Coordinates of C-alpha atoms (C1' of nucleotides) in Angstrom, one line a residue:
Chain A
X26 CA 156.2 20.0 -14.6
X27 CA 156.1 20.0 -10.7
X28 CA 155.7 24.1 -9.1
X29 CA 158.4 23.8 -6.5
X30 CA 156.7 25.2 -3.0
X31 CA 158.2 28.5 -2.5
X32 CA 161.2 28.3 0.0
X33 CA 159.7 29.4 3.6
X34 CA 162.9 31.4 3.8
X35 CA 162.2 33.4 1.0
X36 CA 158.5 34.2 1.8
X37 CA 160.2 35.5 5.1
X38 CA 162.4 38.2 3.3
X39 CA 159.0 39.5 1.2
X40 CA 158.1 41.5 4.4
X41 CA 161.3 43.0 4.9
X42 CA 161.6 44.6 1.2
X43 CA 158.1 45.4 1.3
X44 CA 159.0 47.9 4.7
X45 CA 162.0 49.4 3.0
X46 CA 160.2 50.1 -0.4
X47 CA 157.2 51.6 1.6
X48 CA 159.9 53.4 3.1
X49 CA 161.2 55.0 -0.4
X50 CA 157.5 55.4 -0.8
X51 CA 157.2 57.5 2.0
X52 CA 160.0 59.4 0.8
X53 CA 158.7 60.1 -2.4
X54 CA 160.7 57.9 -4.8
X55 CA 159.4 56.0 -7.6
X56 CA 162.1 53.2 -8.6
X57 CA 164.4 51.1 -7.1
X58 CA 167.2 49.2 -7.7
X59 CA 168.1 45.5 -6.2
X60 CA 171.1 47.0 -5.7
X61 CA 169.8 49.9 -3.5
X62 CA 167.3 47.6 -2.1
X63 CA 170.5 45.1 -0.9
X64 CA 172.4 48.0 0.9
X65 CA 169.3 49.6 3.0
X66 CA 168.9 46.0 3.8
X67 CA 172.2 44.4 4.2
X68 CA 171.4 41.9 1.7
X69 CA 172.7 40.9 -1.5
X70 CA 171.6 42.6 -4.7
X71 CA 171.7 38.8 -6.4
X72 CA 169.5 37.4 -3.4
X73 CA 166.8 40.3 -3.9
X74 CA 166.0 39.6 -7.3
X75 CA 166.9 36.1 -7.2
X76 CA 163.7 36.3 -4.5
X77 CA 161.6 38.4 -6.6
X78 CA 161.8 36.6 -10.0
X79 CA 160.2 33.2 -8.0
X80 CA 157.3 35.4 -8.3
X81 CA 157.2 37.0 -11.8
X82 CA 159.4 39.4 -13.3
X83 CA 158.7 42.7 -11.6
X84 CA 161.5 44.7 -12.8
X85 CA 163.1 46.2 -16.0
X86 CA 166.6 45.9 -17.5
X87 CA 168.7 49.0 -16.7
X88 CA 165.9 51.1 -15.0
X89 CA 165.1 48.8 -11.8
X90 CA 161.6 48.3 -10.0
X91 CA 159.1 50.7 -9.8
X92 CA 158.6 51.0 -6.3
X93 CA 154.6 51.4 -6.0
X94 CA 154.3 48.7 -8.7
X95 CA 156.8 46.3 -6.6
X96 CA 154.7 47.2 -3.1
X97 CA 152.4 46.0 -4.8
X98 CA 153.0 43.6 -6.4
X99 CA 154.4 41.8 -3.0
X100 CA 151.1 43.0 -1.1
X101 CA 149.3 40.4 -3.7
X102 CA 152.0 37.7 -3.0
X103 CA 151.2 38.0 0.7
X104 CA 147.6 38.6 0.8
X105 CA 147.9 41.9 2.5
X106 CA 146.0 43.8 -0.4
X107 CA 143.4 44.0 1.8
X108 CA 143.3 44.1 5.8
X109 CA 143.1 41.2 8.0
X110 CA 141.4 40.6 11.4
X111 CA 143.3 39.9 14.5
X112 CA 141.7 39.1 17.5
X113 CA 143.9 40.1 20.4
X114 CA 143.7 37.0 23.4
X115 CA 144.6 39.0 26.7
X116 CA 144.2 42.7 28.1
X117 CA 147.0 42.6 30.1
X118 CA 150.5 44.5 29.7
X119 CA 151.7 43.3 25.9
X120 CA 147.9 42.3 25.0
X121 CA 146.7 46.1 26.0
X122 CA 150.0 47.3 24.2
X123 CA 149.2 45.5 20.9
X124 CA 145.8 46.4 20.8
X125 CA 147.0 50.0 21.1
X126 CA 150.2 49.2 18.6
X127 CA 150.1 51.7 15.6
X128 CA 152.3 49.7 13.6
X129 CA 149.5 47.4 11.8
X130 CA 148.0 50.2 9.4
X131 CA 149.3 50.3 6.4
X132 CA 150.5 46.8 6.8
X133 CA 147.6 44.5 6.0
X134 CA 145.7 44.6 9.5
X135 CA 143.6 45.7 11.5
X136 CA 142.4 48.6 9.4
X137 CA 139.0 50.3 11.4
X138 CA 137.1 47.4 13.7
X139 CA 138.9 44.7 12.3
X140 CA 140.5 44.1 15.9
X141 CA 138.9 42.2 18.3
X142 CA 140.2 42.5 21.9
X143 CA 139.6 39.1 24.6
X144 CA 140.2 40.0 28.0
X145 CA 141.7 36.3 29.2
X146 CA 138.7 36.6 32.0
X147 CA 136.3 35.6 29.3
X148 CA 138.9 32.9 27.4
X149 CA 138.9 31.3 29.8
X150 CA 134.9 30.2 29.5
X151 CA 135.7 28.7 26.6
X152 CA 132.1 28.6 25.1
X153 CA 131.9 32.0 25.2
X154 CA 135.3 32.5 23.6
X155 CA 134.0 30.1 20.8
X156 CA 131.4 32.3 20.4
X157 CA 132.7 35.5 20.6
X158 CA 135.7 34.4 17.9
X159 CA 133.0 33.4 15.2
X160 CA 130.6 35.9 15.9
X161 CA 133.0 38.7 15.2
X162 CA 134.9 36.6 12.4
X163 CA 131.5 36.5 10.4
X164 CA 130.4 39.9 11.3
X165 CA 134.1 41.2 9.3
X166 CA 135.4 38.9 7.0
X167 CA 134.7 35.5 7.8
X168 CA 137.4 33.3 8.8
X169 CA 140.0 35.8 9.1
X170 CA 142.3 35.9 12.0
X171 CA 145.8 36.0 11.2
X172 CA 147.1 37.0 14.7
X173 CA 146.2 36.0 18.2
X174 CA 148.0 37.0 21.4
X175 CA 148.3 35.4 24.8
X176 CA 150.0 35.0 28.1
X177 CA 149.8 33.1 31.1
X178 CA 150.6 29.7 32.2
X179 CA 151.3 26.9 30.1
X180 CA 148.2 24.6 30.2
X181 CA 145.8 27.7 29.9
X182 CA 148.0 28.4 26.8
X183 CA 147.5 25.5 24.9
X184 CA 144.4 25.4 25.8
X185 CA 143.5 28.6 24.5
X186 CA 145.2 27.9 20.8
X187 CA 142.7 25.0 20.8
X188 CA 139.9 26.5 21.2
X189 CA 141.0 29.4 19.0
X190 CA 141.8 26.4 16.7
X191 CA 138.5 24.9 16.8
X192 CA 136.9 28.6 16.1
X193 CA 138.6 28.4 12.6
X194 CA 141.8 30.9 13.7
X195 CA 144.7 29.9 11.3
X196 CA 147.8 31.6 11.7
X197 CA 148.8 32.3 16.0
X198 CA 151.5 34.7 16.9
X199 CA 152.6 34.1 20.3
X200 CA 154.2 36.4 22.5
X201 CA 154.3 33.5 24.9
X202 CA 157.4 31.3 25.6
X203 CA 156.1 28.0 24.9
X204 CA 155.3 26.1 21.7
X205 CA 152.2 25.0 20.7
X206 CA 150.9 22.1 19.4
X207 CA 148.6 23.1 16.4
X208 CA 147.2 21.2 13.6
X209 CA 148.3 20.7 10.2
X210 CA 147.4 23.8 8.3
X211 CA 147.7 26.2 11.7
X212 CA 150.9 28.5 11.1
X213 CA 152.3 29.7 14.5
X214 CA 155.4 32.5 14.6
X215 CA 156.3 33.0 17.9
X216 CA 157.9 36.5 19.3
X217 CA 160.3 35.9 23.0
X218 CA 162.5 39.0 23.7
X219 CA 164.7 37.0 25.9
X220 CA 165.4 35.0 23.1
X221 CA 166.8 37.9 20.9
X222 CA 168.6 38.7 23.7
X223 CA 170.0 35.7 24.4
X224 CA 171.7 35.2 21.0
X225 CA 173.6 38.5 21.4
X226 CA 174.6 37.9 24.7
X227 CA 176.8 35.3 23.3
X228 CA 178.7 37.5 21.1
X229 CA 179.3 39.9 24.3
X230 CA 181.6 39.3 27.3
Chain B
X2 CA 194.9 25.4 13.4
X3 CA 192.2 27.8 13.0
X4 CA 189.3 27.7 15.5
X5 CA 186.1 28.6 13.0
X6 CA 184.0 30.8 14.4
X7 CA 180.3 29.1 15.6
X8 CA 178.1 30.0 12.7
X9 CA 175.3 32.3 13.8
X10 CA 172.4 29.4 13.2
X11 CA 173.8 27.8 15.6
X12 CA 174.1 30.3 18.5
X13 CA 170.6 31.5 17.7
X14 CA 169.3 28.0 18.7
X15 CA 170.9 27.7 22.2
X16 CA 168.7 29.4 23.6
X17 CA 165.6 27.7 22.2
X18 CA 167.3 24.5 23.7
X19 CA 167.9 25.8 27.1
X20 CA 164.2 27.3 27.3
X21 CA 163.0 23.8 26.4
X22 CA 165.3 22.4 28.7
X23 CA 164.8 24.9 32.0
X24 CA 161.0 23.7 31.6
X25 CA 162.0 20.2 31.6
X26 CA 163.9 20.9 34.7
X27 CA 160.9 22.6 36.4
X28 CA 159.1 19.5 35.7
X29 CA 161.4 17.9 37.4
X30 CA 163.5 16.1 34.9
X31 CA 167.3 14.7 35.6
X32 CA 167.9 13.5 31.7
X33 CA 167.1 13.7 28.1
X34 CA 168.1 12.6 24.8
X35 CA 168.9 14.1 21.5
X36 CA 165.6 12.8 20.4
X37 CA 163.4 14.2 23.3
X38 CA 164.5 17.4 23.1
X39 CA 164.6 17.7 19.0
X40 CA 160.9 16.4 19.4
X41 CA 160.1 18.9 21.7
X42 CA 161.3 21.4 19.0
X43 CA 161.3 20.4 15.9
X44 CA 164.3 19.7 15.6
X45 CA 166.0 16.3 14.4
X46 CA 168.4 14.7 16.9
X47 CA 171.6 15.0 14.8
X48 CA 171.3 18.8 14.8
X49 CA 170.9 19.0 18.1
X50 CA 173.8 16.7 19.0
X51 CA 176.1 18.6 16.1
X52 CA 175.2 22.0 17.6
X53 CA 176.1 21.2 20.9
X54 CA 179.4 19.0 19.8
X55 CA 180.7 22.5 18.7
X56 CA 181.0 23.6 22.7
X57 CA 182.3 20.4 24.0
X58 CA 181.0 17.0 24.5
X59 CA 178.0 17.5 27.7
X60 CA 176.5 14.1 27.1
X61 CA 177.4 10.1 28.2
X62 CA 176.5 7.7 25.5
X63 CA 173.7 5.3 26.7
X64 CA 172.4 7.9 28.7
X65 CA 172.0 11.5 27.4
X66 CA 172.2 14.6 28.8
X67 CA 172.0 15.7 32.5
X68 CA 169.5 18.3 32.5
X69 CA 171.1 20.8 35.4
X70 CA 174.5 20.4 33.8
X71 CA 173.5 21.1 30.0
X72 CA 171.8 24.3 31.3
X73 CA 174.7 25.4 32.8
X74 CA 176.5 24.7 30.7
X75 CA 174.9 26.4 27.8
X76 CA 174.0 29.4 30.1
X77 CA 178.2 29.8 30.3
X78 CA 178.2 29.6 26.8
X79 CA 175.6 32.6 26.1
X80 CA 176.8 34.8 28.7
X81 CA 173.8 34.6 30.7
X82 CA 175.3 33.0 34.3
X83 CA 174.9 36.1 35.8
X84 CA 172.3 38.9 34.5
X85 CA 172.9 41.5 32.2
X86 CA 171.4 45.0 32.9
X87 CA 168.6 46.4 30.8
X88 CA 167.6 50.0 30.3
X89 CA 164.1 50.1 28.2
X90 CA 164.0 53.3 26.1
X91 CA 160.8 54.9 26.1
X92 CA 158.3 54.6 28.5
X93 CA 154.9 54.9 25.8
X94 CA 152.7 51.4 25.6
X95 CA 155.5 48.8 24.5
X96 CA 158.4 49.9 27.1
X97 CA 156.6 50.1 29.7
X98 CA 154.9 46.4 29.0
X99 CA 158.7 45.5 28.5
X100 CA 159.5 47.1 31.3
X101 CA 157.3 44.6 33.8
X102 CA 157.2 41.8 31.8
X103 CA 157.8 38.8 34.3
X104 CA 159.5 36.8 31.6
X105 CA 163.3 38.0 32.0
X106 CA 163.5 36.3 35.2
X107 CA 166.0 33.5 35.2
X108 CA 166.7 33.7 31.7
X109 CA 169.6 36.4 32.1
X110 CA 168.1 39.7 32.6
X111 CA 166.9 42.0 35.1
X112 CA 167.3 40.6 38.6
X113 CA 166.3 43.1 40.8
X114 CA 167.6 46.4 40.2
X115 CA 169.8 45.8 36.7
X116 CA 166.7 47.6 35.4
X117 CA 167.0 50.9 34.1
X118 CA 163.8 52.7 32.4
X119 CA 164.2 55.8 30.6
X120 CA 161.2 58.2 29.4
X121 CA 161.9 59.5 25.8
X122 CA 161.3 62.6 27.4
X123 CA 164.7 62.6 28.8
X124 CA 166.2 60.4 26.3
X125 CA 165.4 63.8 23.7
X126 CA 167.9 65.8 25.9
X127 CA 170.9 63.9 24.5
X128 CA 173.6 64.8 27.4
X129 CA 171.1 64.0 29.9
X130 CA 170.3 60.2 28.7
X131 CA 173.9 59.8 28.0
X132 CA 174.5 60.8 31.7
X133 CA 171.8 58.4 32.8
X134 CA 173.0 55.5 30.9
X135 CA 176.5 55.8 32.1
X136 CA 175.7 56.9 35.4
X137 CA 173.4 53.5 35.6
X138 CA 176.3 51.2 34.0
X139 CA 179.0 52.1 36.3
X140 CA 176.8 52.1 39.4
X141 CA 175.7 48.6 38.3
X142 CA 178.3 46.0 36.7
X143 CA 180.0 48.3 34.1
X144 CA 178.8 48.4 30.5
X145 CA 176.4 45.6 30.3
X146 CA 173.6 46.5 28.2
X147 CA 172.6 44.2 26.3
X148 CA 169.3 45.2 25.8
X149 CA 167.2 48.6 25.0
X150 CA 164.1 49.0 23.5
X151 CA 162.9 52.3 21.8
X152 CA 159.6 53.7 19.6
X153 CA 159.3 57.0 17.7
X154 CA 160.2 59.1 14.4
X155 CA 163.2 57.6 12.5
X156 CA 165.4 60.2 12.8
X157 CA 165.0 60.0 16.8
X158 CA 165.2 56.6 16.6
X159 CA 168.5 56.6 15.2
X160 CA 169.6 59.5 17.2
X161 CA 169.1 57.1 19.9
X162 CA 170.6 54.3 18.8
X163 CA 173.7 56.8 18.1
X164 CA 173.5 57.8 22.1
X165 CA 173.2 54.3 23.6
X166 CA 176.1 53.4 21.1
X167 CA 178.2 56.5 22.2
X168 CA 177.3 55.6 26.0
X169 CA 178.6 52.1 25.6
X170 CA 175.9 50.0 25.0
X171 CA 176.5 46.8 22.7
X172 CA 173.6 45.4 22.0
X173 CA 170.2 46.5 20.9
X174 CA 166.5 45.1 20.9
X175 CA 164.7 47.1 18.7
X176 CA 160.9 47.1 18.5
X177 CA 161.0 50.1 16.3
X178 CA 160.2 49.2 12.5
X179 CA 163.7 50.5 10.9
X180 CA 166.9 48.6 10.4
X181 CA 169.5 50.6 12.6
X182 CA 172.8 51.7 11.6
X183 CA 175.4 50.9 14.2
X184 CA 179.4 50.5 13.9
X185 CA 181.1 47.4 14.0
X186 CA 180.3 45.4 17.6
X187 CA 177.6 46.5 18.2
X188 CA 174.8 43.6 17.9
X189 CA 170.6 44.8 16.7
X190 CA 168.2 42.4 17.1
X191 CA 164.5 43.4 15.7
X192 CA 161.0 42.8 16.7
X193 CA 158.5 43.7 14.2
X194 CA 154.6 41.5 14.8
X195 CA 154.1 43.1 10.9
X196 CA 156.6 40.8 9.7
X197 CA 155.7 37.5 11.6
X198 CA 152.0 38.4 10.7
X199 CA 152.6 38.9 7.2
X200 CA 155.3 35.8 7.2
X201 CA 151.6 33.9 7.8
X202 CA 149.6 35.7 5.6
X203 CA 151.5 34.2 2.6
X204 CA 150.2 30.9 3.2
X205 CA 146.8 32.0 4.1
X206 CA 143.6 32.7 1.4
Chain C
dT6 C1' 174.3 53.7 -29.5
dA7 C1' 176.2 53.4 -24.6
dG8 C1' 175.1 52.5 -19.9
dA9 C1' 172.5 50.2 -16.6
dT10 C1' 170.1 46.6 -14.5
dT11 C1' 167.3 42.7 -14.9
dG12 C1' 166.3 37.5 -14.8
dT13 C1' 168.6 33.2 -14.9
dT14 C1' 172.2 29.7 -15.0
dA15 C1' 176.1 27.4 -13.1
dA16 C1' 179.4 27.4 -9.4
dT17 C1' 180.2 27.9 -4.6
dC18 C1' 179.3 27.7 -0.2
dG19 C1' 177.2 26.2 4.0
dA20 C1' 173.8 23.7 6.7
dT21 C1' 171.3 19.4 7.5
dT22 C1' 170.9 14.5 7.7
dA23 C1' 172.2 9.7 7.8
dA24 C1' 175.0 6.4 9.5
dC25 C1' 178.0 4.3 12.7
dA26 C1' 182.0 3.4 15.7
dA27 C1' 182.8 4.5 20.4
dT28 C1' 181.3 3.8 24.9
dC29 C1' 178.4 4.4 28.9
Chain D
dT10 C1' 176.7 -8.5 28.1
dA11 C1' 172.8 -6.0 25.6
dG12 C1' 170.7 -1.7 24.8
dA13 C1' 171.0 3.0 24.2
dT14 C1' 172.7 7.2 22.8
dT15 C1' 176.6 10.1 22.1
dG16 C1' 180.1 12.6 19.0
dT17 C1' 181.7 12.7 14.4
dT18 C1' 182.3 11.8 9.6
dA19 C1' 180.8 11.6 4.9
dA20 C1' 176.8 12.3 1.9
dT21 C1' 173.0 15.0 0.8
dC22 C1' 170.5 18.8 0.4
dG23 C1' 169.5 23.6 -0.2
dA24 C1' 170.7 28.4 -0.2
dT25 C1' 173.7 32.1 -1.8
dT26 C1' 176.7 34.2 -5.0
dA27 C1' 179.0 35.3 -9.3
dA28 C1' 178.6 36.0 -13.9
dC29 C1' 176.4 37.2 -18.1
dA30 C1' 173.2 37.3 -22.0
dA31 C1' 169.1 39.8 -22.7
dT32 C1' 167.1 44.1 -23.1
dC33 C1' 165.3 48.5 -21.5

DNA sequence: TAGATTGTTAATCGATTAACAATC
DNA sequence: TAGATTGTTAATCGATTAACAATC
């Protein structure tokens, strides 16, 4: 028997329950139900556990989820029980305001000196942006760079996911509007507010 | 004969098609394909070609696409031949990055003075930011919002949501980690590096 | 026991792809 | 005409939902 590969769509809503039952957390609750789960959400109560039970089975039959349990639970699934690196590529206006974002703790990153910040002066020697990826990826917890920042023009992008390529960086989140070519095995998300705003436009007049 | 409504998949990949497509054109392209442009992307051909056949019929068998025209054309279709005003909410690390980020230019937003910042200082005195946003709108081209971007306490958060709703605004970009409550025709879109990041994570060891 | 909610199956719905006639 | 590529149809694939037995 063949384990079907988890559908990418699926490991894409895990974050989103995971920040509403951190939520209930925060407020003090102890279970859940999918059904509760679905309305904060706007998502069906049959999708959430449909989700969930790809996984295990995290619940119990008329009493719901335990809500710590559940966090989890999905913290395992996503490797966010403990904190990942993330070198920041650029000290400019978004690479300064990530660096300062509050929004990783708590969420799998960046807990303490976990963040490395690249001024794009120094990326753009690339040996010594080798260097400086590997040196601080060994000094923490080797190999771990989940998230990588950058702007500027399109070559120097490319160029730059290379080279953090080459230094053993796996997963790129881009705040730049291009796409990258990365190797098999790189994961890239990509985050372009003129896209978002784009797709409503439509739906405006 | 019912005209079905465009399914949202579909509108949210315009605009991935006309970024790929305004580069092409700044590289000085007069045609593409189908293919070309699916490669560039990701995409296969037949969606591209099945997307677009929902709007009309913009390309000449044998040939392909006319580069100028198909961005016109899908700029008509997203609303985005003339720009939109913007007011960022909040001016803390995030707005005010948002606030000069050069990358709304020619991609619907925030020609010179559509651009409205407010400090959450003033957006706290609720009478005053309404003021301010309306005041704004009307001097500008009347109720075109489409975007607004705001950090903070949940509860403020969607006390300002409330406001912009009240004032007229119709569509928001959130970079705040909640899900909004808005009424009926009133677009969200959301922006959370957490989730992308921990979207990777997953396949990551 | 009665009520509630899970995990799972089968049915439905929708999106993607393959294929090809039309035609530039 | 020959080659290429569209727009569209039908076939395939995958995701969502409804329903319910299992069980807390």
């Amino acid at each position: 028997m063949i384990n079907k590969p988890i559908p990418e769509i699926v490991v894409g809503r895990l974050p989103q329950y995971l920040r509403s039952l951190q939520r209930m957390a925060r407020e003090g609750r102890q279970v859940t139900s999918s059904q509760e789960l679905g309305e904060r959400l706007g998502i069906s109560a049959a999708q959430i556990r449909k989700d969930l039970s790809q996984f295990g089975e995290f619940g119990k039959q008329g009493t719901g989820y335990n809500i710590p349990f559940l966090i989890e639970q999905i913290q395992k699934i996503l490797h966010i029980h403990h904190d990942w690196d993330i070198a920041v590529v650029g000290a400019g206006d978004i690479g300064s305001a990530v660096a300062r974002y509050k929004g990783f703790t708590d969420r799998g990153f960046m807990s303490g000196s976990s963040l490395t910040t690249i001024p794009l002066r120094s990326v753009r020697r690339w040996e010594s942006l080798w260097c400086t990826t590997m040196r601080k990826s060994s000094k923490l917890s080797d190999n771990r760079h989940p998230g990588c920042y950058d702007r500027r023009t399109r070559l120097v992008r490319q160029e730059v996911a290379d080279r953090l390529v080459e230094a053993g960086v796996k997963a790129i989140l881009s705040y730049a509007p291009i796409s990258l070519n990365v190797p098999q095995g790189v994961r890239v998300q990509y985050i372009d507010p003129s896209l978002h705003l784009q797709r409503m436009t439509y739906y405006l007049c």
